[in-house]
PDB file of C-alpha atoms in Angstrom:
ATOM      1  CA  MET A   1     -39.388  10.333 -31.953  1.00  0.00           C
ATOM      2  CA  ASN A   2     -35.660  10.175 -32.633  1.00  0.00           C
ATOM      3  CA  GLU A   3     -34.794   6.507 -32.050  1.00  0.00           C
ATOM      4  CA  VAL A   4     -31.103   6.984 -32.847  1.00  0.00           C
ATOM      5  CA  LYS A   5     -30.694   9.612 -30.134  1.00  0.00           C
ATOM      6  CA  ASN A   6     -32.007   7.257 -27.445  1.00  0.00           C
ATOM      7  CA  LYS A   7     -30.121   4.210 -28.658  1.00  0.00           C
ATOM      8  CA  VAL A   8     -27.651   2.704 -26.144  1.00  0.00           C
ATOM      9  CA  MET A   9     -24.185   2.590 -27.717  1.00  0.00           C
ATOM     10  CA  LEU A  10     -22.136  -0.579 -27.358  1.00  0.00           C
ATOM     11  CA  ASN A  11     -18.553  -0.213 -26.175  1.00  0.00           C
ATOM     12  CA  THR A  12     -15.726  -2.623 -25.311  1.00  0.00           C
ATOM     13  CA  LYS A  13     -13.696  -0.223 -23.141  1.00  0.00           C
ATOM     14  CA  ASP A  14     -12.519  -1.847 -19.883  1.00  0.00           C
ATOM     15  CA  MET A  15     -13.942  -5.256 -20.863  1.00  0.00           C
ATOM     16  CA  SER A  16     -11.804  -8.386 -21.063  1.00  0.00           C
ATOM     17  CA  ALA A  17     -12.089 -10.928 -23.859  1.00  0.00           C
ATOM     18  CA  GLY A  18     -12.823 -13.750 -21.423  1.00  0.00           C
ATOM     19  CA  SER A  19     -16.049 -12.293 -20.082  1.00  0.00           C
ATOM     20  CA  GLY A  20     -18.524  -9.495 -20.570  1.00  0.00           C
ATOM     21  CA  ARG A  21     -17.733  -7.846 -17.232  1.00  0.00           C
ATOM     22  CA  PRO A  22     -15.334  -4.901 -16.778  1.00  0.00           C
ATOM     23  CA  LYS A  23     -11.748  -5.753 -15.851  1.00  0.00           C
ATOM     24  CA  PRO A  24     -10.708  -5.266 -12.207  1.00  0.00           C
ATOM     25  CA  VAL A  25      -7.594  -3.371 -13.344  1.00  0.00           C
ATOM     26  CA  MET A  26      -7.359   0.067 -14.892  1.00  0.00           C
ATOM     27  CA  SER A  27      -6.424   0.674 -18.499  1.00  0.00           C
ATOM     28  CA  PRO A  28      -4.620   3.773 -19.785  1.00  0.00           C
ATOM     29  CA  GLY A  29      -6.927   6.736 -20.319  1.00  0.00           C
ATOM     30  CA  ASN A  30      -8.660   9.555 -18.476  1.00  0.00           C
ATOM     31  CA  HIS A  31      -9.920   8.497 -15.047  1.00  0.00           C
ATOM     32  CA  LYS A  32     -11.242   9.864 -11.770  1.00  0.00           C
ATOM     33  CA  VAL A  33      -9.292   8.107  -9.021  1.00  0.00           C
ATOM     34  CA  LYS A  34      -8.435   8.177  -5.339  1.00  0.00           C
ATOM     35  CA  ILE A  35      -5.014   7.262  -3.998  1.00  0.00           C
ATOM     36  CA  ASN A  36      -5.102   4.305  -1.603  1.00  0.00           C
ATOM     37  CA  SER A  37      -1.368   4.278  -0.919  1.00  0.00           C
ATOM     38  CA  ILE A  38       1.950   5.686  -2.127  1.00  0.00           C
ATOM     39  CA  THR A  39       5.165   3.676  -2.240  1.00  0.00           C
ATOM     40  CA  PHE A  40       8.746   4.669  -3.021  1.00  0.00           C
ATOM     41  CA  ASP A  41      10.095   1.658  -4.908  1.00  0.00           C
ATOM     42  CA  LYS A  42      13.660   0.893  -5.858  1.00  0.00           C
ATOM     43  CA  THR A  43      13.963  -0.198  -9.495  1.00  0.00           C
ATOM     44  CA  PRO A  44      15.147  -3.790 -10.042  1.00  0.00           C
ATOM     45  CA  TYR A  45      17.865  -2.690 -12.463  1.00  0.00           C
ATOM     46  CA  ASP A  46      19.408   0.265 -10.571  1.00  0.00           C
ATOM     47  CA  SER A  47      19.684   0.506  -6.781  1.00  0.00           C
ATOM     48  CA  GLU A  48      20.033   4.295  -7.005  1.00  0.00           C
ATOM     49  CA  ALA A  49      16.839   4.842  -9.024  1.00  0.00           C
ATOM     50  CA  PHE A  50      13.343   4.944  -7.510  1.00  0.00           C
ATOM     51  CA  ASN A  51       9.768   5.132  -8.743  1.00  0.00           C
ATOM     52  CA  ILE A  52       6.976   6.871  -6.859  1.00  0.00           C
ATOM     53  CA  MET A  53       4.020   4.524  -7.217  1.00  0.00           C
ATOM     54  CA  LEU A  54       0.460   5.741  -6.764  1.00  0.00           C
ATOM     55  CA  HIS A  55      -1.803   2.810  -5.898  1.00  0.00           C
ATOM     56  CA  VAL A  56      -5.135   4.122  -7.103  1.00  0.00           C
ATOM     57  CA  GLU A  57      -8.777   3.108  -7.382  1.00  0.00           C
ATOM     58  CA  THR A  58     -11.458   4.449  -9.706  1.00  0.00           C
ATOM     59  CA  GLU A  59     -14.951   5.421  -8.684  1.00  0.00           C
ATOM     60  CA  PRO A  60     -17.176   2.404  -7.905  1.00  0.00           C
ATOM     61  CA  VAL A  61     -18.065   0.377 -10.984  1.00  0.00           C
ATOM     62  CA  THR A  62     -21.736  -0.531 -11.238  1.00  0.00           C
ATOM     63  CA  GLY A  63     -23.309  -3.569 -12.874  1.00  0.00           C
ATOM     64  CA  ASP A  64     -21.633  -6.943 -13.279  1.00  0.00           C
ATOM     65  CA  PHE A  65     -18.276  -6.082 -11.709  1.00  0.00           C
ATOM     66  CA  GLU A  66     -16.058  -7.928  -9.262  1.00  0.00           C
ATOM     67  CA  GLY A  67     -13.003  -6.091  -7.983  1.00  0.00           C
ATOM     68  CA  PHE A  68      -9.853  -7.586  -6.530  1.00  0.00           C
ATOM     69  CA  TYR A  69      -9.789  -8.464  -2.849  1.00  0.00           C
ATOM     70  CA  ARG A  70      -8.420  -5.625  -0.735  1.00  0.00           C
ATOM     71  CA  ASP A  71      -6.198  -8.158   1.015  1.00  0.00           C
ATOM     72  CA  MET A  72      -5.848 -11.720  -0.277  1.00  0.00           C
ATOM     73  CA  ASN A  73      -4.718 -12.812   3.169  1.00  0.00           C
ATOM     74  CA  ASN A  74      -7.777 -11.250   4.811  1.00  0.00           C
ATOM     75  CA  GLN A  75     -10.699 -11.599   2.435  1.00  0.00           C
ATOM     76  CA  SER A  76     -13.113 -10.449   5.130  1.00  0.00           C
ATOM     77  CA  LEU A  77     -12.053  -6.900   4.196  1.00  0.00           C
ATOM     78  CA  GLY A  78     -14.019  -7.347   0.983  1.00  0.00           C
ATOM     79  CA  ARG A  79     -13.245  -6.287  -2.561  1.00  0.00           C
ATOM     80  CA  TYR A  80     -12.381  -2.979  -4.149  1.00  0.00           C
ATOM     81  CA  GLU A  81     -15.476  -1.246  -5.464  1.00  0.00           C
ATOM     82  CA  GLY A  82     -13.593   0.245  -8.414  1.00  0.00           C
ATOM     83  CA  GLN A  83     -10.833  -0.723 -10.812  1.00  0.00           C
ATOM     84  CA  VAL A  84      -7.343  -0.511  -9.361  1.00  0.00           C
ATOM     85  CA  GLY A  85      -3.952   0.320 -10.793  1.00  0.00           C
ATOM     86  CA  ARG A  86      -0.325   1.051  -9.923  1.00  0.00           C
ATOM     87  CA  ILE A  87       0.729   4.278 -11.624  1.00  0.00           C
ATOM     88  CA  ARG A  88       4.230   5.754 -11.714  1.00  0.00           C
ATOM     89  CA  ILE A  89       4.008   9.459 -10.958  1.00  0.00           C
ATOM     90  CA  SER A  90       6.633  10.064 -13.656  1.00  0.00           C
ATOM     91  CA  PRO A  91       7.483   8.283 -16.914  1.00  0.00           C
ATOM     92  CA  PHE A  92      11.070   7.948 -15.675  1.00  0.00           C
ATOM     93  CA  PRO A  93      12.609   6.920 -12.335  1.00  0.00           C
ATOM     94  CA  PHE A  94      14.063   9.458  -9.907  1.00  0.00           C
ATOM     95  CA  LYS A  95      17.882   9.394  -9.815  1.00  0.00           C
ATOM     96  CA  ASP A  96      20.853  11.705  -9.446  1.00  0.00           C
ATOM     97  CA  ALA A  97      22.138  12.459 -12.929  1.00  0.00           C
ATOM     98  CA  THR A  98      23.980  14.920 -15.136  1.00  0.00           C
ATOM     99  CA  LEU A  99      22.232  15.792 -18.383  1.00  0.00           C
ATOM    100  CA  PRO A 100      24.136  16.229 -21.673  1.00  0.00           C
ATOM    101  CA  SER A 101      23.606  19.976 -21.243  1.00  0.00           C
ATOM    102  CA  GLY A 102      25.551  19.820 -17.986  1.00  0.00           C
ATOM    103  CA  ARG A 103      22.505  20.368 -15.796  1.00  0.00           C
ATOM    104  CA  GLU A 104      22.633  18.485 -12.524  1.00  0.00           C
ATOM    105  CA  ILE A 105      19.547  16.489 -11.486  1.00  0.00           C
ATOM    106  CA  ASN A 106      19.146  15.891  -7.758  1.00  0.00           C
ATOM    107  CA  ARG A 107      16.934  12.894  -7.016  1.00  0.00           C
ATOM    108  CA  ASP A 108      15.647  14.054  -3.657  1.00  0.00           C
ATOM    109  CA  GLN A 109      14.819  17.548  -4.892  1.00  0.00           C
ATOM    110  CA  GLU A 110      12.856  16.135  -7.843  1.00  0.00           C
ATOM    111  CA  VAL A 111      10.945  13.820  -5.496  1.00  0.00           C
ATOM    112  CA  LEU A 112      10.059  16.782  -3.273  1.00  0.00           C
ATOM    113  CA  LYS A 113       8.848  18.747  -6.305  1.00  0.00           C
ATOM    114  CA  SER A 114       6.577  15.871  -7.321  1.00  0.00           C
ATOM    115  CA  MET A 115       5.071  15.781  -3.828  1.00  0.00           C
ATOM    116  CA  ILE A 116       4.495  19.546  -3.969  1.00  0.00           C
ATOM    117  CA  ASN A 117       2.622  19.058  -7.234  1.00  0.00           C
ATOM    118  CA  LEU A 118       0.475  16.296  -5.737  1.00  0.00           C
ATOM    119  CA  SER A 119      -0.191  18.307  -2.577  1.00  0.00           C
ATOM    120  CA  GLU A 120      -1.439  21.251  -4.610  1.00  0.00           C
ATOM    121  CA  VAL A 121      -3.789  19.013  -6.592  1.00  0.00           C
ATOM    122  CA  LEU A 122      -5.148  17.657  -3.296  1.00  0.00           C
ATOM    123  CA  ASN A 123      -5.168  21.138  -1.699  1.00  0.00           C
ATOM    124  CA  MET A 124      -2.821  19.941   1.056  1.00  0.00           C
ATOM    125  CA  ARG A 125       0.282  22.077   0.548  1.00  0.00           C
ATOM    126  CA  ASP A 126       0.338  23.469   4.101  1.00  0.00           C
ATOM    127  CA  ALA A 127       0.140  19.961   5.546  1.00  0.00           C
ATOM    128  CA  LEU A 128       2.979  18.811   3.279  1.00  0.00           C
ATOM    129  CA  ASP A 129       5.159  21.735   4.382  1.00  0.00           C
ATOM    130  CA  SER A 130       4.837  20.578   7.972  1.00  0.00           C
ATOM    131  CA  ILE A 131       6.673  17.304   7.244  1.00  0.00           C
ATOM    132  CA  GLU A 132      10.315  17.044   8.284  1.00  0.00           C
ATOM    133  CA  ALA A 133      12.340  13.893   7.685  1.00  0.00           C
ATOM    134  CA  GLU A 134      15.997  12.843   7.815  1.00  0.00           C
ATOM    135  CA  THR A 135      15.891  10.866   4.550  1.00  0.00           C
ATOM    136  CA  ILE A 136      13.822  10.911   1.387  1.00  0.00           C
ATOM    137  CA  GLU A 137      12.610   7.400   2.180  1.00  0.00           C
ATOM    138  CA  LYS A 138      11.231   8.540   5.550  1.00  0.00           C
ATOM    139  CA  PHE A 139       9.751  11.624   3.913  1.00  0.00           C
ATOM    140  CA  MET A 140       7.816   9.436   1.470  1.00  0.00           C
ATOM    141  CA  VAL A 141       6.468   7.302   4.326  1.00  0.00           C
ATOM    142  CA  GLU A 142       5.071  10.487   5.851  1.00  0.00           C
ATOM    143  CA  CYS A 143       3.600  11.529   2.493  1.00  0.00           C
ATOM    144  CA  ASN A 144       1.826   8.195   2.184  1.00  0.00           C
ATOM    145  CA  THR A 145       0.195   8.669   5.576  1.00  0.00           C
ATOM    146  CA  LEU A 146      -0.699  12.287   4.849  1.00  0.00           C
ATOM    147  CA  PHE A 147      -2.150  11.994   1.368  1.00  0.00           C
ATOM    148  CA  THR A 148      -4.023   8.723   1.873  1.00  0.00           C
ATOM    149  CA  ASP A 149      -5.467   9.586   5.306  1.00  0.00           C
ATOM    150  CA  GLY A 150      -3.739   6.626   6.924  1.00  0.00           C
ATOM    151  CA  GLN A 151      -4.695   4.187   4.124  1.00  0.00           C
ATOM    152  CA  LYS A 152      -8.331   5.334   3.952  1.00  0.00           C
ATOM    153  CA  GLY A 153      -7.693   6.866   0.572  1.00  0.00           C
ATOM    154  CA  SER A 154      -7.359  10.401  -0.737  1.00  0.00           C
ATOM    155  CA  LYS A 155     -10.078  12.566  -2.231  1.00  0.00           C
ATOM    156  CA  PHE A 156     -10.794  11.838  -5.906  1.00  0.00           C
ATOM    157  CA  ILE A 157      -8.721  13.586  -8.568  1.00  0.00           C
ATOM    158  CA  ASN A 158      -8.734  13.545 -12.365  1.00  0.00           C
ATOM    159  CA  ILE A 159      -5.782  11.973 -14.166  1.00  0.00           C
ATOM    160  CA  CYS A 160      -4.543  11.044 -17.608  1.00  0.00           C
ATOM    161  CA  ALA A 161      -2.725   7.693 -17.436  1.00  0.00           C
ATOM    162  CA  GLY A 162      -0.307   6.609 -20.139  1.00  0.00           C
ATOM    163  CA  SER A 163       1.180   3.156 -20.561  1.00  0.00           C
ATOM    164  CA  ARG A 164       4.247   1.221 -21.634  1.00  0.00           C
ATOM    165  CA  GLU A 165       2.981  -2.168 -22.806  1.00  0.00           C
ATOM    166  CA  TRP A 166       4.890  -5.294 -21.807  1.00  0.00           C
ATOM    167  CA  GLU A 167       4.388  -9.020 -22.297  1.00  0.00           C
ATOM    168  CA  ASN A 168       4.461 -11.530 -19.440  1.00  0.00           C
ATOM    169  CA  LYS A 169       5.704 -15.110 -19.620  1.00  0.00           C
ATOM    170  CA  GLU A 170       2.238 -16.354 -20.547  1.00  0.00           C
ATOM    171  CA  GLY A 171       2.129 -14.058 -23.563  1.00  0.00           C
ATOM    172  CA  TYR A 172      -0.408 -11.590 -22.165  1.00  0.00           C
ATOM    173  CA  VAL A 173       0.125  -7.881 -22.811  1.00  0.00           C
ATOM    174  CA  ASN A 174      -0.035  -5.729 -19.679  1.00  0.00           C
ATOM    175  CA  ASP A 175       0.113  -1.991 -19.012  1.00  0.00           C
ATOM    176  CA  ASP A 176       2.902  -0.307 -17.059  1.00  0.00           C
ATOM    177  CA  LEU A 177       0.928   2.830 -16.176  1.00  0.00           C
ATOM    178  CA  TYR A 178       2.467   6.261 -15.668  1.00  0.00           C
ATOM    179  CA  LEU A 179       1.496   9.939 -15.566  1.00  0.00           C
ATOM    180  CA  PRO A 180       2.768  11.791 -18.662  1.00  0.00           C
ATOM    181  CA  ARG A 181       4.970  14.834 -18.171  1.00  0.00           C
ATOM    182  CA  MET A 182       3.439  18.277 -18.131  1.00  0.00           C
ATOM    183  CA  SER A 183       3.630  19.929 -21.546  1.00  0.00           C
ATOM    184  CA  LYS A 184       2.089  22.756 -23.559  1.00  0.00           C
ATOM    185  CA  ASP A 185      -0.802  20.368 -24.182  1.00  0.00           C
ATOM    186  CA  GLY A 186      -1.698  20.132 -20.506  1.00  0.00           C
ATOM    187  CA  ILE A 187      -1.099  18.374 -17.197  1.00  0.00           C
ATOM    188  CA  SER A 188      -1.598  14.762 -16.121  1.00  0.00           C
ATOM    189  CA  MET A 189      -3.518  15.310 -12.864  1.00  0.00           C
ATOM    190  CA  GLU A 190      -5.726  17.995 -11.385  1.00  0.00           C
ATOM    191  CA  ALA A 191      -8.491  18.575  -8.848  1.00  0.00           C
ATOM    192  CA  VAL A 192     -11.953  17.384  -9.833  1.00  0.00           C
ATOM    193  CA  ASP A 193     -13.552  20.807  -9.403  1.00  0.00           C
ATOM    194  CA  THR A 194     -10.922  22.706 -11.432  1.00  0.00           C
ATOM    195  CA  GLU A 195     -12.262  25.521 -13.560  1.00  0.00           C
ATOM    196  CA  ASN A 196     -10.691  25.969 -16.991  1.00  0.00           C
ATOM    197  CA  SER A 197      -9.287  22.433 -16.937  1.00  0.00           C
ATOM    198  CA  ARG A 198      -5.829  21.838 -18.393  1.00  0.00           C
ATOM    199  CA  LEU A 199      -6.000  18.060 -17.986  1.00  0.00           C
ATOM    200  CA  LEU A 200      -4.498  16.123 -20.870  1.00  0.00           C
ATOM    201  CA  SER A 201      -6.999  14.336 -23.087  1.00  0.00           C
ATOM    202  CA  PHE A 202      -5.824  10.744 -23.471  1.00  0.00           C
ATOM    203  CA  ASP A 203      -4.399  10.039 -26.921  1.00  0.00           C
ATOM    204  CA  LYS A 204      -3.287   6.456 -27.516  1.00  0.00           C
ATOM    205  CA  ALA A 205      -0.855   7.466 -30.241  1.00  0.00           C
ATOM    206  CA  THR A 206       0.885   9.836 -27.830  1.00  0.00           C
ATOM    207  CA  HIS A 207       0.448   8.242 -24.432  1.00  0.00           C
ATOM    208  CA  VAL A 208       0.914   4.521 -25.106  1.00  0.00           C
ATOM    209  CA  ARG A 209       4.240   2.937 -25.996  1.00  0.00           C
ATOM    210  CA  ALA A 210       2.902  -0.107 -27.810  1.00  0.00           C
ATOM    211  CA  LEU A 211       4.592  -3.487 -27.502  1.00  0.00           C
ATOM    212  CA  VAL A 212       6.390  -4.406 -30.711  1.00  0.00           C
ATOM    213  CA  LYS A 213       6.410  -8.168 -31.110  1.00  0.00           C
ATOM    214  CA  LYS A 214       9.054  -9.853 -33.237  1.00  0.00           C
ATOM    215  CA  ASP A 215       7.714 -12.200 -35.866  1.00  0.00           C
ATOM    216  CA  GLU A 216       9.080 -15.716 -36.174  1.00  0.00           C
ATOM    217  CA  ASN A 217      11.225 -14.951 -39.243  1.00  0.00           C
ATOM    218  CA  GLN A 218      12.856 -11.958 -37.533  1.00  0.00           C
ATOM    219  CA  THR A 219      13.667 -14.068 -34.477  1.00  0.00           C
ATOM    220  CA  LYS A 220      15.233 -16.798 -36.642  1.00  0.00           C
ATOM    221  CA  MET A 221      17.317 -14.240 -38.547  1.00  0.00           C
ATOM    222  CA  GLU A 222      18.606 -12.679 -35.343  1.00  0.00           C
ATOM    223  CA  PHE A 223      19.455 -16.109 -33.926  1.00  0.00           C
ATOM    224  CA  LYS A 224      21.293 -17.070 -37.108  1.00  0.00           C
ATOM    225  CA  ALA A 225      23.214 -13.809 -37.185  1.00  0.00           C
ATOM    226  CA  ASN A 226      24.278 -14.134 -33.572  1.00  0.00           C
ATOM    227  CA  SER A 227      25.066 -17.872 -33.564  1.00  0.00           C
ATOM    228  CA  GLY A 228      28.678 -18.984 -33.916  1.00  0.00           C
ATOM    229  CA  SER A 229      29.991 -15.540 -33.024  1.00  0.00           C
ATOM    230  CA  GLY A 230      31.756 -16.438 -29.830  1.00  0.00           C
ATOM    231  CA  ASN A 231      31.356 -18.392 -26.646  1.00  0.00           C
ATOM    232  CA  ASP A 232      27.781 -18.860 -25.434  1.00  0.00           C
ATOM    233  CA  PHE A 233      28.711 -17.313 -22.105  1.00  0.00           C
ATOM    234  CA  GLU A 234      30.557 -14.265 -23.429  1.00  0.00           C
ATOM    235  CA  LEU A 235      29.079 -10.858 -22.507  1.00  0.00           C
TER     236      LEU A 235
END
């Protein structure tokens, strides 16, 4: 009998340090998810730039798992059965711009292209083409209703989620999740039953922008270099 072959392998993926149970939030990586809602969010630093946010949920997690409440104000709705996450459909916000090459980027057209891509993954292109809206904001409201079946959730799809790490005020490192751009290496989302898959295989070195923390000495040196160089309130 080959004991090694039947041995259960230990793994810390999706566990938090505080307990042995899986985290209720998604981590970057390859996942099978459904879309519970789609929002078109204005960035806090630029009123002309928007992110398309996919609010997703993984397949149900078995074992000792406790998901977030579906609605904190109405806990009778129960908890999510899978891990949840907010994923930007693009690494960068959507905004009108002119590239150094002179190419013009039209925000609304790029948003429409992203919805075409999603519709084809969900096999809903004809339904998407039936939408007509006066503004891109109204169009995205219609897309949310269409793709999530009125908040019931979409069918499951396969994704590769990247991350930009950031640190909150309490010192905890969190993941700002996003779908990497399509490249020669593959695509970031596709239908579950796709033959000859081109889905990106998650690579931390490529798909995670790690948080770089400043050590104490570096912080002191920067403070010393910047001190005494003008009024405290100068910009």
